Amino acid sequence: QGEISLKAAGSFPGLLDNVRVSAGGRELFLEDFEEFPEGALDGQLPHNWKLKDGKAFVGQGMLNILGSAKMTRADQTWKNFRLEADQANTIAKGESIQIGGDTFSRFSFNLAAPTQQALLNWEFSPPGELGLEPQGDSLSLPILLMDCVFYRLSLEALDGVVNASVKDPVLWGDTSEGPVGYLWSSLALVGDLLAFTRGDQIYLLTQEGKLVSQSKFAAPVSEIRVWQNPKDGAPWVGVCVPDLDQILMARVPASNPSSWPRRVSPDLGFAIGPGLGSSTDFLYYPTSFAVGPDGRCYVLDAGNARVVVFDADRQALTQWGHKGSGEGEFDFGKRADHFAGSIAVDSEGYIYVLDVFNQRIQKFAP
């Protein structure tokens, strides 16, 4: 019936954002709540929204729905359309999106963190004069849900077929440095914990998706790498911090693996950069590094368009490359836009460099 609803669940407030209605690839409606007044929503709501059965307020450009309240918007011209919205609550994971009004068929879709499920519900409430019985059904599928991660819900009714999907982003938009800026993000498995970074924030998650700790670095992390020390087989972890022109690393403590973020610092761990000797040899915006089977560390020094090699004791050995498009030359961008690039070493010691702006991967012998 051309109606959409955003709903909270249970006693937790529901945070939703970036609502989009589209049909046939064409955008019909977009709401990011940026133009809503900050604070409680009372009286006439902007853009023909209606608030039912509770309270809601807008803060920092996001809709916060309290209790059993729901926000609705109707447009009878919407046919065969898709509704999408970001679910921003990192606790309840119970907000839902709905298509259809209070009569006839309506479908709602939500994520349930306690049971780790995605839930699709159908309700049929015919008008009494039709003499039809109300009906309902539901479908649930298991899904791994993690705290502190935004999810984008999608619900579509097209030619009598309903589709529901959920996505979680791996690249976050960020307009703080201009319209095309973005935040670094990275993943690595450190023992039984998933290390997950977003900018300067790092989260440690169990296999069940439970948040066990979180820390902050002094600057955004572009990459996490984990390796075994070739001398004793002990696990090590390192982070690339381009804005500090450094790579920070530390041994993962066997007694308390979740404590390693505190150890990865210039004071408690080990660092490569910013200085290698003379001022002309400083690392400049390193975006990636990799440790080979012999313990050598290969640093992608993006700002200097080169690869710098260190031994297992973090002493500089050699370097190669400069800016260009020929063999052994690199183009990792420029600071005014964004440096980008990555490096990897395989079990035989071959080095692979993602030469981003030359649109290629270069392979080098050990």
GROMACS .gro file of C-alpha atoms in nm:
model
  366
    1GLN     CA    1   0.000   0.000   0.000
    2GLY     CA    2   0.297   0.232  -0.046
    3GLU     CA    3   0.369   0.264   0.326
    4ILE     CA    4   0.694   0.217   0.517
    5SER     CA    5   0.762   0.194   0.890
    6LEU     CA    6   1.069   0.209   1.113
    7LYS     CA    7   1.026   0.040   1.450
    8ALA     CA    8   1.216  -0.020   1.772
    9ALA     CA    9   1.215  -0.346   1.965
   10GLY     CA   10   1.171  -0.417   2.333
   11SER     CA   11   1.309  -0.187   2.599
   12PHE     CA   12   1.611  -0.073   2.399
   13PRO     CA   13   1.597   0.245   2.192
   14GLY     CA   14   1.632   0.187   1.822
   15LEU     CA   15   1.871   0.387   1.605
   16LEU     CA   16   1.802   0.401   1.231
   17ASP     CA   17   1.947   0.617   0.958
   18ASN     CA   18   1.977   0.671   0.581
   19VAL     CA   19   1.632   0.556   0.476
   20ARG     CA   20   1.597   0.502   0.102
   21VAL     CA   21   1.298   0.401  -0.113
   22SER     CA   22   1.365   0.301  -0.473
   23ALA     CA   23   1.192   0.127  -0.762
   24GLY     CA   24   1.339  -0.001  -1.085
   25GLY     CA   25   1.678   0.148  -1.000
   26ARG     CA   26   1.523   0.494  -0.952
   27GLU     CA   27   1.534   0.670  -0.618
   28LEU     CA   28   1.189   0.767  -0.493
   29PHE     CA   29   1.269   0.895  -0.145
   30LEU     CA   30   1.581   0.954   0.065
   31GLU     CA   31   1.590   1.053   0.432
   32ASP     CA   32   1.908   1.095   0.638
   33PHE     CA   33   1.735   1.293   0.918
   34GLU     CA   34   1.994   1.573   0.885
   35GLU     CA   35   1.717   1.831   0.831
   36PHE     CA   36   1.512   1.714   1.131
   37PRO     CA   37   1.537   1.938   1.438
   38GLU     CA   38   1.758   1.800   1.714
   39GLY     CA   39   1.565   1.667   2.014
   40ALA     CA   40   1.224   1.515   2.074
   41LEU     CA   41   0.987   1.483   1.780
   42ASP     CA   42   0.661   1.656   1.862
   43GLY     CA   43   0.373   1.783   1.652
   44GLN     CA   44   0.408   1.796   1.273
   45LEU     CA   45   0.710   1.598   1.152
   46PRO     CA   46   0.911   1.700   0.846
   47HIS     CA   47   0.869   1.524   0.513
   48ASN     CA   48   0.525   1.374   0.596
   49TRP     CA   49   0.653   1.132   0.859
   50LYS     CA   50   0.414   1.023   1.136
   51LEU     CA   51   0.501   0.897   1.483
   52LYS     CA   52   0.282   0.625   1.637
   53ASP     CA   53   0.263   0.449   1.973
   54GLY     CA   54   0.550   0.616   2.152
   55LYS     CA   55   0.830   0.869   2.142
   56ALA     CA   56   1.127   0.940   1.920
   57PHE     CA   57   1.400   1.200   1.890
   58VAL     CA   58   1.676   1.294   1.650
   59GLY     CA   59   2.037   1.328   1.762
   60GLN     CA   60   2.352   1.364   1.551
   61GLY     CA   61   2.149   1.315   1.237
   62MET     CA   62   2.008   0.975   1.339
   63LEU     CA   63   1.656   0.870   1.435
   64ASN     CA   64   1.621   0.730   1.786
   65ILE     CA   65   1.292   0.543   1.841
   66LEU     CA   66   1.192   0.465   2.198
   67GLY     CA   67   1.004   0.162   2.327
   68SER     CA   68   0.738   0.026   2.093
   69ALA     CA   69   0.712   0.343   1.886
   70LYS     CA   70   0.725   0.345   1.508
   71MET     CA   71   0.775   0.608   1.242
   72THR     CA   72   0.565   0.573   0.927
   73ARG     CA   73   0.549   0.741   0.590
   74ALA     CA   74   0.301   0.669   0.311
   75ASP     CA   75   0.294   0.745  -0.060
   76GLN     CA   76   0.037   0.565  -0.272
   77THR     CA   77   0.250   0.612  -0.585
   78TRP     CA   78   0.513   0.370  -0.451
   79LYS     CA   79   0.466   0.036  -0.627
   80ASN     CA   80   0.703  -0.260  -0.647
   81PHE     CA   81   0.951  -0.071  -0.432
   82ARG     CA   82   1.249  -0.139  -0.208
   83LEU     CA   83   1.305   0.004   0.141
   84GLU     CA   84   1.659   0.028   0.283
   85ALA     CA   85   1.784   0.165   0.614
   86ASP     CA   86   2.094   0.153   0.834
   87GLN     CA   87   2.044  -0.019   1.167
   88ALA     CA   88   2.274   0.166   1.402
   89ASN     CA   89   2.200   0.023   1.747
   90THR     CA   90   2.502  -0.174   1.872
   91ILE     CA   91   2.322  -0.333   2.169
   92ALA     CA   92   1.976  -0.463   2.091
   93LYS     CA   93   1.999  -0.536   1.718
   94GLY     CA   94   1.622  -0.536   1.718
   95GLU     CA   95   1.516  -0.241   1.506
   96SER     CA   96   1.299  -0.338   1.212
   97ILE     CA   97   1.195  -0.196   0.880
   98GLN     CA   98   0.847  -0.263   0.740
   99ILE     CA   99   0.665  -0.227   0.411
  100GLY     CA  100   0.285  -0.223   0.400
  101GLY     CA  101   0.026  -0.053   0.619
  102ASP     CA  102  -0.202  -0.168   0.901
  103THR     CA  103  -0.446  -0.347   0.669
  104PHE     CA  104  -0.389  -0.630   0.423
  105SER     CA  105  -0.029  -0.760   0.396
  106ARG     CA  106   0.278  -0.611   0.558
  107PHE     CA  107   0.631  -0.746   0.590
  108SER     CA  108   0.892  -0.656   0.851
  109PHE     CA  109   1.258  -0.746   0.870
  110ASN     CA  110   1.496  -0.726   1.166
  111LEU     CA  111   1.810  -0.873   1.321
  112ALA     CA  112   1.807  -1.039   1.665
  113ALA     CA  113   2.145  -1.037   1.840
  114PRO     CA  114   2.052  -1.265   2.135
  115THR     CA  115   1.957  -1.550   1.900
  116GLN     CA  116   2.194  -1.451   1.615
  117GLN     CA  117   1.914  -1.458   1.356
  118ALA     CA  118   1.768  -1.254   1.074
  119LEU     CA  119   1.388  -1.249   1.099
  120LEU     CA  120   1.136  -1.187   0.822
  121ASN     CA  121   0.772  -1.158   0.935
  122TRP     CA  122   0.445  -1.145   0.741
  123GLU     CA  123   0.114  -1.029   0.880
  124PHE     CA  124  -0.222  -1.018   0.701
  125SER     CA  125  -0.497  -0.806   0.861
  126PRO     CA  126  -0.797  -0.783   0.625
  127PRO     CA  127  -1.084  -0.539   0.688
  128GLY     CA  128  -1.367  -0.703   0.881
  129GLU     CA  129  -1.624  -0.659   0.602
  130LEU     CA  130  -1.427  -0.896   0.377
  131GLY     CA  131  -1.487  -1.193   0.609
  132LEU     CA  132  -1.125  -1.311   0.580
  133GLU     CA  133  -0.919  -1.456   0.862
  134PRO     CA  134  -0.603  -1.275   0.979
  135GLN     CA  135  -0.287  -1.470   0.899
  136GLY     CA  136   0.083  -1.455   0.968
  137ASP     CA  137   0.408  -1.637   0.910
  138SER     CA  138   0.777  -1.588   0.975
  139LEU     CA  139   1.112  -1.702   0.841
  140SER     CA  140   1.440  -1.698   1.033
  141LEU     CA  141   1.795  -1.767   0.922
  142PRO     CA  142   2.113  -1.780   1.134
  143ILE     CA  143   2.352  -1.488   1.088
  144LEU     CA  144   2.667  -1.382   1.275
  145LEU     CA  145   2.597  -1.043   1.435
  146MET     CA  146   2.865  -0.836   1.605
  147ASP     CA  147   2.834  -0.543   1.840
  148CYS     CA  148   2.962  -0.205   1.722
  149VAL     CA  149   2.894  -0.284   1.357
  150PHE     CA  150   2.630  -0.104   1.151
  151TYR     CA  151   2.406  -0.315   0.926
  152ARG     CA  152   2.205  -0.208   0.624
  153LEU     CA  153   1.865  -0.373   0.601
  154SER     CA  154   1.680  -0.407   0.272
  155LEU     CA  155   1.320  -0.518   0.212
  156GLU     CA  156   1.165  -0.533  -0.136
  157ALA     CA  157   0.827  -0.632  -0.279
  158LEU     CA  158   0.845  -0.683  -0.654
  159ASP     CA  159   0.572  -0.849  -0.864
  160GLY     CA  160   0.440  -1.049  -0.569
  161VAL     CA  161   0.786  -1.164  -0.454
  162VAL     CA  162   0.941  -1.037  -0.131
  163ASN     CA  163   1.320  -1.016  -0.090
  164ALA     CA  164   1.506  -0.934   0.231
  165SER     CA  165   1.881  -0.884   0.265
  166VAL     CA  166   2.135  -0.747   0.511
  167LYS     CA  167   2.478  -0.602   0.443
  168ASP     CA  168   2.756  -0.482   0.668
  169PRO     CA  169   3.003  -0.230   0.531
  170VAL     CA  170   3.378  -0.280   0.491
  171LEU     CA  171   3.441   0.080   0.387
  172TRP     CA  172   3.296   0.373   0.576
  173GLY     CA  173   3.213   0.709   0.428
  174ASP     CA  174   3.378   1.008   0.592
  175THR     CA  175   3.333   1.369   0.483
  176SER     CA  176   3.564   1.519   0.745
  177GLU     CA  177   3.846   1.542   0.491
  178GLY     CA  178   3.630   1.624   0.190
  179PRO     CA  179   3.353   1.453  -0.006
  180VAL     CA  180   3.569   1.161  -0.122
  181GLY     CA  181   3.749   1.083   0.202
  182TYR     CA  182   3.721   0.744   0.371
  183LEU     CA  183   3.826   0.571   0.690
  184TRP     CA  184   4.078   0.289   0.708
  185SER     CA  185   3.947  -0.050   0.820
  186SER     CA  186   4.120  -0.384   0.867
  187LEU     CA  187   4.067  -0.736   0.998
  188ALA     CA  188   4.301  -0.998   1.142
  189LEU     CA  189   4.262  -1.313   1.351
  190VAL     CA  190   4.479  -1.287   1.663
  191GLY     CA  191   4.458  -1.625   1.829
  192ASP     CA  192   4.086  -1.688   1.882
  193LEU     CA  193   4.000  -1.318   1.871
  194LEU     CA  194   3.899  -1.115   1.569
  195ALA     CA  195   4.080  -0.782   1.565
  196PHE     CA  196   3.875  -0.525   1.377
  197THR     CA  197   3.975  -0.162   1.323
  198ARG     CA  198   3.777   0.138   1.209
  199GLY     CA  199   3.992   0.447   1.192
  200ASP     CA  200   4.176   0.480   1.524
  201GLN     CA  201   3.934   0.248   1.707
  202ILE     CA  202   4.011  -0.121   1.751
  203TYR     CA  203   3.765  -0.389   1.866
  204LEU     CA  204   3.837  -0.744   1.981
  205LEU     CA  205   3.558  -0.993   1.920
  206THR     CA  206   3.515  -1.356   2.020
  207GLN     CA  207   3.406  -1.625   1.775
  208GLU     CA  208   3.053  -1.574   1.908
  209GLY     CA  209   3.064  -1.205   1.816
  210LYS     CA  210   3.098  -1.083   2.176
  211LEU     CA  211   3.297  -0.765   2.228
  212VAL     CA  212   3.572  -0.838   2.484
  213SER     CA  213   3.771  -0.514   2.467
  214GLN     CA  214   3.823  -0.201   2.269
  215SER     CA  215   4.110   0.043   2.250
  216LYS     CA  216   4.216   0.353   2.065
  217PHE     CA  217   4.540   0.431   1.890
  218ALA     CA  218   4.690   0.775   1.854
  219ALA     CA  219   4.598   0.779   1.484
  220PRO     CA  220   4.402   0.567   1.233
  221VAL     CA  221   4.530   0.215   1.160
  222SER     CA  222   4.552   0.118   0.794
  223GLU     CA  223   4.636  -0.248   0.845
  224ILE     CA  224   4.678  -0.523   1.105
  225ARG     CA  225   4.918  -0.809   1.039
  226VAL     CA  226   4.982  -1.127   1.242
  227TRP     CA  227   5.281  -1.360   1.205
  228GLN     CA  228   5.492  -1.615   1.390
  229ASN     CA  229   5.844  -1.538   1.500
  230PRO     CA  230   6.067  -1.775   1.297
  231LYS     CA  231   6.303  -1.818   1.595
  232ASP     CA  232   6.060  -1.945   1.859
  233GLY     CA  233   5.722  -1.966   1.682
  234ALA     CA  234   5.564  -1.707   1.914
  235PRO     CA  235   5.274  -1.504   1.770
  236TRP     CA  236   5.331  -1.136   1.693
  237VAL     CA  237   5.095  -0.864   1.584
  238GLY     CA  238   5.164  -0.530   1.422
  239VAL     CA  239   4.966  -0.227   1.311
  240CYS     CA  240   5.043   0.023   1.039
  241VAL     CA  241   4.979   0.384   1.149
  242PRO     CA  242   5.035   0.602   0.840
  243ASP     CA  243   4.969   0.938   1.006
  244LEU     CA  244   5.248   0.867   1.256
  245ASP     CA  245   5.479   0.736   0.980
  246GLN     CA  246   5.522   0.424   1.194
  247ILE     CA  247   5.460   0.051   1.221
  248LEU     CA  248   5.403  -0.065   1.579
  249MET     CA  249   5.439  -0.428   1.683
  250ALA     CA  250   5.444  -0.650   1.991
  251ARG     CA  251   5.441  -1.012   2.095
  252VAL     CA  252   5.094  -1.150   2.175
  253PRO     CA  253   5.099  -1.254   2.544
  254ALA     CA  254   4.995  -1.615   2.587
  255SER     CA  255   4.842  -1.553   2.930
  256ASN     CA  256   4.616  -1.268   2.817
  257PRO     CA  257   4.585  -1.241   2.435
  258SER     CA  258   4.326  -0.962   2.456
  259SER     CA  259   4.581  -0.728   2.617
  260TRP     CA  260   4.797  -0.692   2.307
  261PRO     CA  261   4.651  -0.356   2.188
  262ARG     CA  262   4.799  -0.190   2.499
  263ARG     CA  263   5.138  -0.342   2.420
  264VAL     CA  264   5.143  -0.215   2.061
  265SER     CA  265   5.288   0.128   2.133
  266PRO     CA  266   5.626   0.299   2.099
  267ASP     CA  267   5.667   0.275   2.479
  268LEU     CA  268   5.582  -0.091   2.541
  269GLY     CA  269   5.638  -0.261   2.206
  270PHE     CA  270   5.861  -0.208   1.905
  271ALA     CA  271   5.843   0.045   1.625
  272ILE     CA  272   5.969   0.089   1.272
  273GLY     CA  273   5.989   0.452   1.168
  274PRO     CA  274   5.958   0.736   1.141
  275GLY     CA  275   6.337   0.780   1.121
  276LEU     CA  276   6.571   0.533   0.952
  277GLY     CA  277   6.883   0.748   0.977
  278SER     CA  278   6.924   1.075   0.796
  279SER     CA  279   6.625   1.302   0.741
  280THR     CA  280   6.597   1.194   0.377
  281ASP     CA  281   6.542   0.833   0.483
  282PHE     CA  282   6.235   0.885   0.700
  283LEU     CA  283   5.929   0.672   0.635
  284TYR     CA  284   5.652   0.880   0.486
  285TYR     CA  285   5.296   0.748   0.519
  286PRO     CA  286   5.357   0.370   0.523
  287THR     CA  287   5.023   0.203   0.445
  288SER     CA  288   5.113  -0.167   0.465
  289PHE     CA  289   5.376  -0.417   0.575
  290ALA     CA  290   5.434  -0.792   0.564
  291VAL     CA  291   5.672  -1.030   0.742
  292GLY     CA  292   5.841  -1.302   0.535
  293PRO     CA  293   5.918  -1.659   0.639
  294ASP     CA  294   6.272  -1.557   0.742
  295GLY     CA  295   6.145  -1.278   0.969
  296ARG     CA  296   6.228  -0.993   0.734
  297CYS     CA  297   5.977  -0.708   0.737
  298TYR     CA  298   5.875  -0.545   0.408
  299VAL     CA  299   5.725  -0.197   0.444
  300LEU     CA  300   5.522  -0.029   0.172
  301ASP     CA  301   5.640   0.330   0.217
  302ALA     CA  302   5.361   0.490   0.014
  303GLY     CA  303   5.468   0.853   0.047
  304ASN     CA  304   5.812   0.773  -0.089
  305ALA     CA  305   5.676   0.527  -0.350
  306ARG     CA  306   5.913   0.249  -0.242
  307VAL     CA  307   5.952  -0.077  -0.050
  308VAL     CA  308   6.188  -0.075   0.249
  309VAL     CA  309   6.323  -0.404   0.393
  310PHE     CA  310   6.419  -0.463   0.757
  311ASP     CA  311   6.572  -0.769   0.921
  312ALA     CA  312   6.412  -0.957   1.211
  313ASP     CA  313   6.572  -0.708   1.454
  314ARG     CA  314   6.412  -0.415   1.266
  315GLN     CA  315   6.739  -0.291   1.117
  316ALA     CA  316   6.714  -0.143   0.766
  317LEU     CA  317   6.863  -0.369   0.497
  318THR     CA  318   6.767  -0.236   0.157
  319GLN     CA  319   6.502  -0.053  -0.042
  320TRP     CA  320   6.378  -0.026  -0.398
  321GLY     CA  321   6.136   0.170  -0.608
  322HIS     CA  322   6.037   0.529  -0.677
  323LYS     CA  323   5.736   0.700  -0.831
  324GLY     CA  324   5.663   0.601  -1.190
  325SER     CA  325   5.492   0.346  -1.410
  326GLY     CA  326   5.784   0.129  -1.523
  327GLU     CA  327   5.897  -0.205  -1.383
  328GLY     CA  328   5.989  -0.170  -1.018
  329GLU     CA  329   5.827   0.173  -0.999
  330PHE     CA  330   5.512   0.254  -0.803
  331ASP     CA  331   5.226   0.499  -0.779
  332PHE     CA  332   5.043   0.488  -0.447
  333GLY     CA  333   4.870   0.825  -0.489
  334LYS     CA  334   4.933   1.151  -0.310
  335ARG     CA  335   4.847   1.288   0.030
  336ALA     CA  336   4.607   1.552  -0.101
  337ASP     CA  337   4.377   1.269  -0.211
  338HIS     CA  338   4.471   0.947  -0.036
  339PHE     CA  339   4.766   0.710  -0.040
  340ALA     CA  340   4.669   0.347  -0.095
  341GLY     CA  341   4.856   0.023  -0.142
  342SER     CA  342   4.929  -0.314   0.015
  343ILE     CA  343   5.212  -0.567   0.028
  344ALA     CA  344   5.223  -0.943   0.092
  345VAL     CA  345   5.492  -1.213   0.112
  346ASP     CA  346   5.424  -1.580   0.039
  347SER     CA  347   5.575  -1.887   0.204
  348GLU     CA  348   5.861  -1.896  -0.049
  349GLY     CA  349   5.956  -1.534   0.009
  350TYR     CA  350   5.812  -1.382  -0.310
  351ILE     CA  351   5.689  -1.026  -0.259
  352TYR     CA  352   5.363  -0.894  -0.406
  353VAL     CA  353   5.293  -0.522  -0.419
  354LEU     CA  354   4.951  -0.376  -0.496
  355ASP     CA  355   5.053  -0.083  -0.718
  356VAL     CA  356   4.714   0.086  -0.693
  357PHE     CA  357   4.725   0.381  -0.930
  358ASN     CA  358   4.917   0.186  -1.193
  359GLN     CA  359   4.631  -0.069  -1.170
  360ARG     CA  360   4.853  -0.373  -1.126
  361ILE     CA  361   5.019  -0.615  -0.884
  362GLN     CA  362   5.397  -0.641  -0.914
  363LYS     CA  363   5.577  -0.960  -0.806
  364PHE     CA  364   5.940  -0.959  -0.689
  365ALA     CA  365   6.179  -1.244  -0.622
  366PRO     CA  366   6.309  -1.305  -0.267
   0.00000   0.00000   0.00000
